[in-house]
């Protein structure tokens, strides 16, 4: 059924056509009349004007003038119609362009891509050619908007579009799906697959180059997934989904790379989606909890602190290790909420500890891209009543590599609140000594890879010695991670490293087990008689856990 609006438009068009037909008919009639009588009448009028004949017939004279007037009117109407048709055609073309085109980059939009792409697949298959679909996603683009503003984000997208256009051949169909995702469709001969891979690698390399904006050099990078259409049975929806899966596989492998879609990737994406869904539903259900790994004075064995480690006990899948769910939380943007949730629980638990025991918490590099992170952590300290002087925030070297000014602002704010700071995984190759001078760190932690190889590798031993000496010169205590046996602990003591953590001193334990350990050593705040200490610890721990719940 046609709507009222459509009926009105159709009526207007038919009425306009009727008027144009009538006008055209009148003009044709006038021209024919002029041809039939005009020449004789014109001769009579001219002869009368020069005095060679009598006055022309009055009626015919009027008819001639009307003929001329009608011809002039018809010509003007014809010219107006031509102009109107031209303007209408241009308006329709402009409307079609706006409907099909992304205004920021000039590429096709998603709707136009899906329609044009399906046609292209059929045409390529008829010629015995294949289609490669590139799906390219800019890495860390959200950070650009958060730190530099949306104008900078738009500039990055425009530069990315220019680089894509310059690298890919004119035969490529280019589109922006939305946000920071771009698509390119490339027809190619079956033997030209290496050339397609070379183009993909060239794109990734080009997008690693910085983008200048307002005296800043913005770096993003890109991950690129490739899907293949072998014949006309392929659909655009399937190709986009497969390329998207391959692109996320690239991100999981370290970003700044390209890869073809493979069937096994789809299963990995399903698992990842299950984990993400589980994180979202598990946070409000209390499935995440803190565990605590002891940090000790190596020489005396005295506990000086605990590093909080996150654990997830899923009712469906059981205990899920952090290395499986934390990367998914980071990719999905859930890590900030999840981390603060568990840190809050850890603070409630640690309130019962002796004031000499430090609580160390790891902060994801993604959290240090949040300009409000310092305020959020300070809010947690206030809400839980946990002393800032007992909190140590561990920052990995990789966090410093991306945006040192923002990290400096965050850590300075935390230091002003009385929070201690340690540089985690030191020696893995990202930071420089200038970072140690520029940021107010209180402690350096030697990466476990060097500690585990300490007794078997002269290079590892030399690095550990160098870090210990560096700490001494900067008056920064050193903590060694990954101490797994007594021999390694003895060697670290000999080299001058005073503190360590690892399986040799105890594995990460639950809040209740940690409270029992501290109670046995008299390191809980509650001052109870020795025989009642364990029960008091349990009561204190139960109260803390009830408050968390």
Short mmCIF file of C-alpha atoms in Angstrom, two decimals:
data_model
loop_
_atom_site.label_atom_id
_atom_site.label_comp_id
_atom_site.label_asym_id
_atom_site.label_seq_id
_atom_site.Cartn_x
_atom_site.Cartn_y
_atom_site.Cartn_z
CA UNK A 1 0.00 0.00 0.00
CA UNK A 2 1.40 3.44 -0.98
CA UNK A 3 1.49 6.10 1.71
CA UNK A 4 -0.39 9.45 1.45
CA UNK A 5 2.92 11.27 1.03
CA UNK A 6 3.86 9.06 -1.94
CA UNK A 7 0.43 9.66 -3.52
CA UNK A 8 0.89 13.43 -3.13
CA UNK A 9 4.34 13.35 -4.74
CA UNK A 10 3.03 11.21 -7.60
CA UNK A 11 0.11 13.62 -8.16
CA UNK A 12 2.48 16.61 -8.20
CA UNK A 13 4.71 14.96 -10.77
CA UNK A 14 1.79 14.01 -13.05
CA UNK A 15 0.28 17.50 -12.78
CA UNK A 16 3.61 19.11 -13.63
CA UNK A 17 3.97 16.79 -16.62
CA UNK A 18 0.45 17.70 -17.80
CA UNK A 19 1.19 21.42 -17.60
CA UNK A 20 4.47 20.94 -19.46
CA UNK A 21 2.64 18.98 -22.20
CA UNK A 22 -0.01 21.68 -22.61
CA UNK A 23 2.64 24.39 -22.71
CA UNK A 24 4.62 22.43 -25.25
CA UNK A 25 1.51 21.91 -27.39
CA UNK A 26 0.67 25.62 -27.39
CA UNK A 27 4.22 26.54 -28.34
CA UNK A 28 4.27 24.01 -31.19
CA UNK A 29 0.94 25.33 -32.43
CA UNK A 30 2.27 28.88 -32.26
CA UNK A 31 5.37 27.93 -34.22
CA UNK A 32 3.29 26.15 -36.88
CA UNK A 33 0.98 29.17 -37.13
CA UNK A 34 3.97 31.44 -37.45
CA UNK A 35 5.43 29.28 -40.20
CA UNK A 36 2.11 29.22 -42.07
CA UNK A 37 1.20 32.90 -41.91
CA UNK A 38 4.12 34.70 -40.41
CA UNK A 39 6.24 35.16 -43.50
CA UNK A 40 3.44 36.78 -45.59
CA UNK A 41 2.35 38.93 -42.69
CA UNK A 42 5.89 40.09 -41.99
CA UNK A 43 6.27 41.16 -45.63
CA UNK A 44 3.06 43.22 -45.43
CA UNK A 45 4.16 44.91 -42.21
CA UNK A 46 7.60 45.79 -43.62
CA UNK A 47 6.09 47.18 -46.85
CA UNK A 48 3.68 49.31 -44.82
CA UNK A 49 6.52 50.66 -42.70
CA UNK A 50 8.55 51.77 -45.77
CA UNK A 51 5.48 53.19 -47.59
CA UNK A 52 5.19 50.70 -50.42
CA UNK A 53 1.81 49.24 -49.54
CA UNK A 54 -1.35 49.65 -47.53
CA UNK A 55 -1.72 48.85 -43.88
CA UNK A 56 -1.75 45.13 -43.03
CA UNK A 57 -4.76 43.32 -41.71
CA UNK A 58 -5.20 44.28 -38.05
CA UNK A 59 -6.31 40.81 -36.95
CA UNK A 60 -3.37 39.10 -38.61
CA UNK A 61 -0.97 41.59 -37.06
CA UNK A 62 -2.27 40.83 -33.59
CA UNK A 63 -2.04 37.12 -34.35
CA UNK A 64 1.57 37.49 -35.42
CA UNK A 65 2.49 39.37 -32.26
CA UNK A 66 0.78 36.69 -30.19
CA UNK A 67 2.71 34.05 -32.14
CA UNK A 68 6.00 35.75 -31.33
CA UNK A 69 5.02 36.16 -27.69
CA UNK A 70 4.08 32.49 -27.41
CA UNK A 71 7.37 31.42 -29.01
CA UNK A 72 9.36 33.59 -26.60
CA UNK A 73 7.34 32.26 -23.66
CA UNK A 74 7.87 28.71 -24.83
CA UNK A 75 11.61 29.19 -25.21
CA UNK A 76 11.85 30.68 -21.73
CA UNK A 77 9.79 27.85 -20.32
CA UNK A 78 12.03 25.35 -22.14
CA UNK A 79 15.12 27.00 -20.66
CA UNK A 80 13.56 26.95 -17.18
CA UNK A 81 12.68 23.29 -17.56
CA UNK A 82 16.23 22.44 -18.58
CA UNK A 83 17.61 24.33 -15.58
CA UNK A 84 15.11 22.66 -13.24
CA UNK A 85 15.98 19.20 -14.60
CA UNK A 86 19.70 19.93 -14.16
CA UNK A 87 19.23 21.15 -10.58
CA UNK A 88 17.02 18.20 -9.73
CA UNK A 89 19.56 15.76 -11.20
CA UNK A 90 22.39 17.39 -9.25
CA UNK A 91 20.30 17.34 -6.05
CA UNK A 92 19.53 13.65 -6.53
CA UNK A 93 23.21 12.91 -7.11
CA UNK A 94 24.15 14.90 -4.05
CA UNK A 95 21.54 13.13 -1.94
CA UNK A 96 22.73 9.75 -3.21
CA UNK A 97 26.34 10.72 -2.41
CA UNK A 98 25.43 11.80 1.11
CA UNK A 99 23.41 8.63 1.65
CA UNK A 100 26.28 6.41 0.51
CA UNK A 101 29.34 8.29 1.80
CA UNK A 102 31.04 8.80 5.15
CA UNK A 103 31.33 12.61 5.45
CA UNK A 104 34.60 12.57 7.43
CA UNK A 105 36.70 10.41 5.12
CA UNK A 106 34.84 10.42 1.78
CA UNK A 107 34.74 6.60 1.83
CA UNK A 108 31.58 4.57 1.39
CA UNK A 109 29.50 3.99 4.50
CA UNK A 110 28.42 0.59 5.75
CA UNK A 111 25.07 0.48 3.91
CA UNK A 112 26.59 1.36 0.55
CA UNK A 113 29.50 -1.04 1.08
CA UNK A 114 27.25 -4.01 1.76
CA UNK A 115 25.20 -3.39 -1.39
CA UNK A 116 28.12 -2.59 -3.69
CA UNK A 117 30.30 -5.33 -2.23
CA UNK A 118 27.80 -8.05 -3.01
CA UNK A 119 27.67 -6.92 -6.64
CA UNK A 120 31.46 -6.86 -6.79
CA UNK A 121 31.67 -10.44 -5.50
CA UNK A 122 29.39 -11.64 -8.30
CA UNK A 123 31.30 -9.73 -10.98
CA UNK A 124 34.66 -11.06 -9.77
CA UNK A 125 33.40 -14.65 -9.66
CA UNK A 126 32.13 -14.36 -13.26
CA UNK A 127 35.65 -13.38 -14.33
CA UNK A 128 37.31 -16.17 -12.33
CA UNK A 129 38.77 -13.71 -9.82
CA UNK A 130 38.71 -13.64 -6.02
CA UNK A 131 37.89 -10.89 -3.54
CA UNK A 132 39.96 -10.06 -0.47
CA UNK A 133 38.17 -8.08 2.22
CA UNK A 134 40.43 -6.06 4.53
CA UNK A 135 38.96 -5.02 7.87
CA UNK A 136 41.30 -2.59 9.59
CA UNK A 137 40.89 -1.33 13.15
CA UNK A 138 43.04 1.44 14.64
CA UNK A 139 44.72 0.39 17.88
CA UNK A 140 44.26 2.57 20.99
CA UNK A 141 41.98 4.99 19.11
CA UNK A 142 39.73 5.54 22.14
CA UNK A 143 42.76 6.80 24.04
CA UNK A 144 43.29 9.47 21.38
CA UNK A 145 39.77 10.82 21.94
CA UNK A 146 40.09 10.60 25.72
CA UNK A 147 43.46 12.37 25.93
CA UNK A 148 43.61 14.69 22.91
CA UNK A 149 39.92 15.28 22.19
CA UNK A 150 37.57 14.38 19.36
CA UNK A 151 39.10 16.90 16.95
CA UNK A 152 42.36 14.96 17.21
CA UNK A 153 40.44 11.72 16.73
CA UNK A 154 38.86 13.07 13.54
CA UNK A 155 42.26 14.13 12.28
CA UNK A 156 43.68 10.65 12.90
CA UNK A 157 40.78 9.09 10.97
CA UNK A 158 41.28 11.45 8.04
CA UNK A 159 45.03 10.79 7.87
CA UNK A 160 44.38 7.04 8.11
CA UNK A 161 41.93 7.31 5.20
CA UNK A 162 44.50 9.24 3.13
CA UNK A 163 47.18 6.61 3.77
CA UNK A 164 44.79 3.78 2.89
CA UNK A 165 43.83 5.53 -0.37
CA UNK A 166 47.45 6.16 -1.30
CA UNK A 167 48.55 2.56 -0.75
CA UNK A 168 45.67 0.54 -2.19
CA UNK A 169 45.11 0.39 -5.98
CA UNK A 170 42.34 2.41 -7.68
CA UNK A 171 40.34 -0.81 -8.17
CA UNK A 172 39.86 -1.14 -4.39
CA UNK A 173 36.46 -0.30 -2.93
CA UNK A 174 36.99 1.65 0.31
CA UNK A 175 34.58 2.14 3.20
CA UNK A 176 34.46 3.25 6.81
CA UNK A 177 32.22 1.01 8.85
CA UNK A 178 32.02 3.45 11.73
CA UNK A 179 34.23 4.45 14.63
CA UNK A 180 37.80 3.50 13.78
CA UNK A 181 37.07 0.55 11.46
CA UNK A 182 37.83 0.65 7.75
CA UNK A 183 37.09 -1.90 5.01
CA UNK A 184 38.65 -2.40 1.59
CA UNK A 185 37.50 -4.82 -1.12
CA UNK A 186 40.21 -5.89 -3.56
CA UNK A 187 39.53 -8.11 -6.61
CA UNK A 188 42.61 -10.16 -7.53
CA UNK A 189 43.77 -13.06 -9.65
CA UNK A 190 44.12 -16.39 -7.77
CA UNK A 191 47.92 -16.32 -8.19
CA UNK A 192 48.22 -12.82 -6.71
CA UNK A 193 47.64 -13.72 -3.06
CA UNK A 194 51.22 -12.74 -2.05
CA UNK A 195 50.57 -9.26 -3.47
CA UNK A 196 47.47 -8.94 -1.29
CA UNK A 197 49.49 -9.89 1.78
CA UNK A 198 52.16 -7.35 0.84
CA UNK A 199 49.52 -4.61 0.58
CA UNK A 200 48.14 -5.56 4.01
CA UNK A 201 51.59 -5.39 5.59
CA UNK A 202 52.27 -2.08 3.87
CA UNK A 203 49.03 -0.66 5.30
CA UNK A 204 49.87 -1.76 8.84
CA UNK A 205 53.36 -0.27 8.52
CA UNK A 206 52.05 3.06 7.18
CA UNK A 207 49.53 3.43 10.00
CA UNK A 208 52.27 3.02 12.60
CA UNK A 209 53.66 6.42 11.62
CA UNK A 210 52.69 9.24 13.96
CA UNK A 211 50.02 11.83 13.10
CA UNK A 212 50.90 15.48 13.87
CA UNK A 213 48.15 17.46 15.61
CA UNK A 214 48.47 20.68 17.64
CA UNK A 215 52.16 20.20 18.43
CA UNK A 216 51.54 16.56 19.41
CA UNK A 217 52.69 13.42 17.64
CA UNK A 218 49.83 10.92 17.98
CA UNK A 219 50.59 7.22 17.49
CA UNK A 220 47.94 4.57 17.03
CA UNK A 221 48.86 1.61 14.82
CA UNK A 222 46.44 -0.88 13.30
CA UNK A 223 45.34 -4.51 13.30
CA UNK A 224 44.09 -5.91 9.98
CA UNK A 225 42.02 -9.02 9.34
CA UNK A 226 41.58 -10.49 5.85
CA UNK A 227 38.69 -12.63 4.61
CA UNK A 228 38.54 -14.36 1.22
CA UNK A 229 35.64 -14.73 -1.24
CA UNK A 230 36.37 -17.68 -3.54
CA UNK A 231 33.10 -17.61 -5.49
CA UNK A 232 29.73 -15.89 -5.73
CA UNK A 233 28.28 -17.93 -2.84
CA UNK A 234 30.13 -15.68 -0.36
CA UNK A 235 28.07 -12.96 1.30
CA UNK A 236 29.26 -9.59 2.53
CA UNK A 237 27.90 -10.29 6.03
CA UNK A 238 30.01 -13.45 6.27
CA UNK A 239 33.14 -11.79 4.91
CA UNK A 240 32.91 -8.84 7.31
CA UNK A 241 32.36 -11.17 10.26
CA UNK A 242 35.31 -13.38 9.29
CA UNK A 243 37.62 -10.41 8.75
CA UNK A 244 36.50 -9.01 12.11
CA UNK A 245 37.41 -12.30 13.80
CA UNK A 246 40.83 -12.30 12.12
CA UNK A 247 41.38 -8.68 13.17
CA UNK A 248 40.70 -9.49 16.83
CA UNK A 249 43.06 -12.44 16.52
CA UNK A 250 45.74 -9.95 15.42
CA UNK A 251 45.03 -7.81 18.47
CA UNK A 252 45.35 -10.83 20.74
CA UNK A 253 48.68 -11.69 19.11
CA UNK A 254 50.14 -8.28 19.90
CA UNK A 255 48.52 -5.77 17.49
CA UNK A 256 50.18 -3.95 14.57
CA UNK A 257 49.90 -6.93 12.23
CA UNK A 258 47.70 -8.57 9.61
CA UNK A 259 46.41 -12.11 9.24
CA UNK A 260 43.99 -14.17 7.13
CA UNK A 261 40.85 -15.63 8.64
CA UNK A 262 41.10 -19.31 9.58
CA UNK A 263 38.29 -21.58 10.74
CA UNK A 264 39.86 -22.18 14.15
CA UNK A 265 39.70 -18.47 14.94
CA UNK A 266 35.92 -18.58 15.12
CA UNK A 267 36.00 -20.97 18.04
CA UNK A 268 38.50 -18.73 19.82
CA UNK A 269 36.17 -15.75 19.37
CA UNK A 270 33.26 -17.72 20.80
CA UNK A 271 35.34 -18.59 23.85
CA UNK A 272 36.40 -14.96 24.21
CA UNK A 273 32.79 -13.78 23.99
CA UNK A 274 31.81 -16.32 26.65
CA UNK A 275 34.55 -14.96 28.92
CA UNK A 276 33.46 -11.37 28.34
CA UNK A 277 29.84 -12.25 29.05
CA UNK A 278 30.95 -14.12 32.16
CA UNK A 279 32.92 -11.09 33.41
CA UNK A 280 29.95 -8.79 32.93
CA UNK A 281 27.57 -11.09 34.78
CA UNK A 282 30.15 -12.23 37.34
CA UNK A 283 31.02 -8.80 38.74
CA UNK A 284 27.61 -8.10 40.32
CA UNK A 285 27.38 -11.73 41.50
CA UNK A 286 30.62 -11.48 43.48
CA UNK A 287 32.54 -14.13 41.52
CA UNK A 288 35.80 -12.12 41.59
CA UNK A 289 37.92 -11.94 44.72
CA UNK A 290 41.42 -10.90 45.81
CA UNK A 291 44.18 -13.38 46.63
CA UNK A 292 47.40 -12.32 48.33
CA UNK A 293 51.00 -13.33 47.54
CA UNK A 294 53.49 -12.68 50.38
CA UNK A 295 56.39 -10.27 49.97
CA UNK A 296 59.16 -10.95 52.49
CA UNK A 297 62.48 -9.73 53.76
CA UNK A 298 64.71 -12.43 52.26
CA UNK A 299 67.28 -12.49 55.06
CA UNK A 300 64.83 -12.78 57.97
CA UNK A 301 61.77 -14.29 56.27
CA UNK A 302 59.60 -11.56 57.83
CA UNK A 303 56.43 -10.69 55.90
CA UNK A 304 56.52 -7.04 54.82
CA UNK A 305 53.57 -6.99 52.44
CA UNK A 306 51.27 -8.80 50.03
CA UNK A 307 50.66 -8.34 46.33
CA UNK A 308 46.97 -8.58 45.48
CA UNK A 309 46.19 -10.95 42.61
CA UNK A 310 42.76 -11.25 41.05
CA UNK A 311 40.91 -14.58 40.98
CA UNK A 312 37.68 -15.58 39.25
CA UNK A 313 35.67 -18.54 40.43
CA UNK A 314 32.95 -19.08 37.88
CA UNK A 315 29.95 -21.29 38.79
CA UNK A 316 30.01 -22.61 35.20
CA UNK A 317 33.73 -23.04 34.48
CA UNK A 318 35.34 -23.20 37.91
CA UNK A 319 38.55 -21.30 38.73
CA UNK A 320 39.66 -19.31 35.69
CA UNK A 321 43.31 -18.16 35.68
CA UNK A 322 44.02 -14.42 35.34
CA UNK A 323 45.98 -14.85 32.12
CA UNK A 324 42.75 -15.96 30.43
CA UNK A 325 40.28 -13.34 31.62
CA UNK A 326 42.38 -10.21 32.25
CA UNK A 327 43.33 -9.72 28.54
CA UNK A 328 39.65 -10.03 27.64
CA UNK A 329 38.73 -7.51 30.34
CA UNK A 330 41.32 -5.12 28.92
CA UNK A 331 40.16 -5.52 25.31
CA UNK A 332 36.50 -5.08 26.23
CA UNK A 333 37.11 -2.02 28.43
CA UNK A 334 35.97 -3.80 31.59
CA UNK A 335 39.35 -3.85 33.33
CA UNK A 336 38.88 -0.50 35.07
CA UNK A 337 35.60 -1.45 36.70
CA UNK A 338 36.78 -4.97 37.52
CA UNK A 339 40.10 -3.87 39.00
CA UNK A 340 38.58 -1.22 41.25
CA UNK A 341 35.95 -3.71 42.42
CA UNK A 342 38.56 -6.23 43.57
CA UNK A 343 40.93 -3.56 44.95
CA UNK A 344 38.05 -2.32 47.10
CA UNK A 345 37.56 -5.83 48.46
CA UNK A 346 41.30 -6.12 49.14
CA UNK A 347 41.30 -2.84 51.06
CA UNK A 348 38.44 -4.05 53.26
CA UNK A 349 40.38 -7.24 54.01
CA UNK A 350 43.71 -5.49 54.58
CA UNK A 351 42.27 -3.08 57.15
CA UNK A 352 42.71 -5.83 59.72
CA UNK A 353 46.44 -6.19 58.98
CA UNK A 354 49.25 -4.76 61.06
CA UNK A 355 50.16 -1.21 59.88
CA UNK A 356 53.63 -2.46 58.86
CA UNK A 357 52.15 -4.77 56.20
CA UNK A 358 51.81 -3.15 52.76
CA UNK A 359 49.09 -3.95 50.24
CA UNK A 360 50.47 -3.86 46.67
CA UNK A 361 48.04 -3.68 43.75
CA UNK A 362 48.79 -4.02 40.03
CA UNK A 363 47.37 -1.35 37.76
CA UNK A 364 46.63 -2.21 34.12
CA UNK A 365 48.17 0.04 31.45
CA UNK A 366 44.62 0.63 30.26
CA UNK A 367 43.69 2.19 33.62
CA UNK A 368 46.56 4.65 33.33
CA UNK A 369 44.93 6.01 30.19
CA UNK A 370 42.04 7.20 32.33
CA UNK A 371 42.68 10.81 33.46
CA UNK A 372 40.32 10.24 36.44
CA UNK A 373 42.02 7.10 37.72
CA UNK A 374 43.73 8.86 40.63
CA UNK A 375 40.41 10.29 41.83
CA UNK A 376 38.71 6.90 41.56
CA UNK A 377 41.40 5.19 43.64
CA UNK A 378 41.35 8.00 46.22
CA UNK A 379 37.57 7.61 46.45
CA UNK A 380 38.07 3.91 47.24
CA UNK A 381 40.51 4.78 50.02
CA UNK A 382 37.98 7.15 51.56
CA UNK A 383 35.06 4.73 51.25
CA UNK A 384 36.93 1.78 52.77
CA UNK A 385 38.87 3.78 55.33
CA UNK A 386 42.09 2.05 54.28
CA UNK A 387 45.26 4.05 55.05
CA UNK A 388 46.91 5.44 51.92
CA UNK A 389 50.31 4.93 53.57
CA UNK A 390 49.75 1.15 53.46
CA UNK A 391 48.92 1.06 49.75
CA UNK A 392 51.54 0.48 47.04
CA UNK A 393 50.55 0.86 43.39
CA UNK A 394 52.58 -1.22 40.91
CA UNK A 395 52.96 0.22 37.42
CA UNK A 396 54.48 -1.78 34.56
CA UNK A 397 57.13 -0.32 32.30
CA UNK A 398 54.86 -0.62 29.25
CA UNK A 399 52.47 1.90 30.85
CA UNK A 400 55.13 4.59 30.65
CA UNK A 401 55.79 4.07 26.97
CA UNK A 402 52.51 5.39 25.60
CA UNK A 403 51.71 8.60 27.48
CA UNK A 404 54.28 9.67 30.01
CA UNK A 405 52.71 13.12 30.76
CA UNK A 406 49.39 11.57 31.75
CA UNK A 407 51.06 8.86 33.84
CA UNK A 408 53.16 11.52 35.57
CA UNK A 409 50.01 13.47 36.44
CA UNK A 410 48.32 10.35 37.86
CA UNK A 411 51.25 9.10 39.94
CA UNK A 412 51.98 12.58 41.28
CA UNK A 413 48.38 12.86 42.44
CA UNK A 414 48.61 9.44 44.13
CA UNK A 415 51.91 10.36 45.80
CA UNK A 416 50.27 13.48 47.19
CA UNK A 417 47.69 11.22 48.86
CA UNK A 418 50.48 9.23 50.55
CA UNK A 419 50.35 6.19 48.23
CA UNK A 420 53.65 4.43 47.43
CA UNK A 421 54.64 3.60 43.85
CA UNK A 422 56.71 0.76 42.44
CA UNK A 423 57.96 0.13 38.91
CA UNK A 424 56.95 -3.42 38.03
CA UNK A 425 58.64 -5.83 35.58
CA UNK A 426 61.73 -3.65 35.43
CA UNK A 427 64.25 -4.67 32.79
CA UNK A 428 61.81 -5.88 30.15
CA UNK A 429 63.01 -3.21 27.77
CA UNK A 430 60.33 -0.53 27.54
CA UNK A 431 61.43 2.27 29.84
CA UNK A 432 64.62 4.26 30.20
CA UNK A 433 66.50 5.64 33.16
CA UNK A 434 64.88 9.01 32.46
CA UNK A 435 61.56 7.53 33.61
CA UNK A 436 63.04 6.71 37.00
CA UNK A 437 64.16 10.31 37.33
CA UNK A 438 60.94 11.80 35.99
CA UNK A 439 58.51 9.80 38.14
CA UNK A 440 58.48 9.55 41.96
CA UNK A 441 58.87 5.77 42.33
CA UNK A 442 59.56 4.28 45.76
CA UNK A 443 60.56 0.78 44.66
CA UNK A 444 61.82 -1.21 41.67
CA UNK A 445 60.69 -4.79 41.03
CA UNK A 446 62.97 -7.05 39.01
CA UNK A 447 61.09 -9.01 36.37
CA UNK A 448 60.70 -12.71 37.15
CA UNK A 449 62.29 -13.74 33.85
CA UNK A 450 65.69 -12.52 35.10
CA UNK A 451 65.24 -13.98 38.59
CA UNK A 452 64.29 -17.46 37.33
CA UNK A 453 67.39 -17.54 35.08
CA UNK A 454 69.67 -16.07 37.73
CA UNK A 455 71.71 -19.20 38.52
CA UNK A 456 71.91 -20.51 34.96
CA UNK A 457 72.63 -17.36 32.95
CA UNK A 458 75.55 -15.01 33.39
CA UNK A 459 73.63 -12.37 31.43
CA UNK A 460 70.62 -12.60 33.76
CA UNK A 461 72.91 -12.36 36.79
CA UNK A 462 74.61 -9.29 35.34
CA UNK A 463 71.24 -7.62 34.75
CA UNK A 464 70.09 -8.36 38.32
CA UNK A 465 73.32 -6.96 39.74
CA UNK A 466 72.98 -3.84 37.57
CA UNK A 467 69.39 -3.26 38.74
CA UNK A 468 70.34 -3.74 42.40
CA UNK A 469 73.20 -1.25 42.05
CA UNK A 470 70.88 1.16 40.25
CA UNK A 471 68.40 0.92 43.11
CA UNK A 472 71.15 1.62 45.63
CA UNK A 473 72.33 4.70 43.73
CA UNK A 474 68.77 6.06 43.52
CA UNK A 475 67.93 5.06 47.11
CA UNK A 476 65.14 2.78 45.83
CA UNK A 477 64.57 -0.61 47.48
CA UNK A 478 64.53 -3.61 45.14
CA UNK A 479 62.03 -6.50 45.18
CA UNK A 480 62.74 -9.65 43.18
CA UNK A 481 59.76 -11.47 41.67
CA UNK A 482 59.58 -15.18 40.91
CA UNK A 483 61.76 -16.55 43.73
CA UNK A 484 60.94 -20.26 43.53
CA UNK A 485 63.65 -21.97 45.62
CA UNK A 486 66.03 -21.37 48.49
CA UNK A 487 69.14 -21.31 46.31
CA UNK A 488 67.77 -18.38 44.31
CA UNK A 489 66.87 -16.57 47.55
CA UNK A 490 70.41 -17.05 48.89
CA UNK A 491 71.94 -15.79 45.64
CA UNK A 492 69.71 -12.70 45.67
CA UNK A 493 70.80 -11.95 49.24
CA UNK A 494 74.43 -12.29 48.20
CA UNK A 495 73.88 -9.87 45.31
CA UNK A 496 72.33 -7.32 47.66
CA UNK A 497 68.59 -7.73 46.95
CA UNK A 498 66.74 -7.47 50.27
CA UNK A 499 63.13 -8.34 49.41
CA UNK A 500 61.47 -11.00 47.30
CA UNK A 501 58.26 -12.80 46.47
CA UNK A 502 57.45 -16.10 44.79
CA UNK A 503 56.46 -19.68 45.47
CA UNK A 504 59.44 -20.18 47.79
CA UNK A 505 57.84 -17.77 50.27
CA UNK A 506 54.25 -18.81 49.66
CA UNK A 507 51.71 -18.90 46.87
CA UNK A 508 48.83 -16.50 46.53
CA UNK A 509 46.18 -17.36 49.12
CA UNK A 510 42.59 -16.37 49.82
CA UNK A 511 41.68 -13.61 52.26
CA UNK A 512 40.84 -16.12 54.99
CA UNK A 513 44.07 -18.09 54.56
CA UNK A 514 46.06 -14.85 54.56
CA UNK A 515 44.39 -13.73 57.78
CA UNK A 516 45.25 -17.06 59.42
CA UNK A 517 48.89 -16.69 58.35
CA UNK A 518 49.09 -13.18 59.79
CA UNK A 519 47.33 -14.23 62.97
CA UNK A 520 49.89 -16.96 63.53
CA UNK A 521 52.62 -14.32 63.29
CA UNK A 522 50.82 -11.73 65.39
CA UNK A 523 50.41 -9.34 62.48
CA UNK A 524 46.74 -8.48 62.77
CA UNK A 525 45.49 -5.19 64.18
CA UNK A 526 43.23 -6.84 66.77
CA UNK A 527 45.21 -7.13 70.04
CA UNK A 528 43.91 -10.35 71.55
CA UNK A 529 45.50 -12.90 73.93
CA UNK A 530 47.79 -15.34 72.04
CA UNK A 531 45.44 -18.30 72.39
CA UNK A 532 42.52 -16.31 70.98
CA UNK A 533 44.39 -14.80 68.07
CA UNK A 534 43.29 -17.29 65.40
CA UNK A 535 39.60 -16.95 66.36
CA UNK A 536 39.91 -13.20 66.47
CA UNK A 537 41.50 -13.24 63.04
CA UNK A 538 38.67 -15.33 61.69
CA UNK A 539 36.09 -12.99 63.23
CA UNK A 540 37.85 -9.95 61.83
CA UNK A 541 38.11 -11.59 58.45
CA UNK A 542 34.45 -12.64 58.46
CA UNK A 543 33.42 -9.10 59.33
CA UNK A 544 35.54 -7.69 56.50
CA UNK A 545 34.17 -10.18 54.01
CA UNK A 546 30.58 -9.53 55.13
CA UNK A 547 31.12 -5.84 54.56
CA UNK A 548 32.45 -6.55 51.05
CA UNK A 549 29.50 -8.74 50.26
#
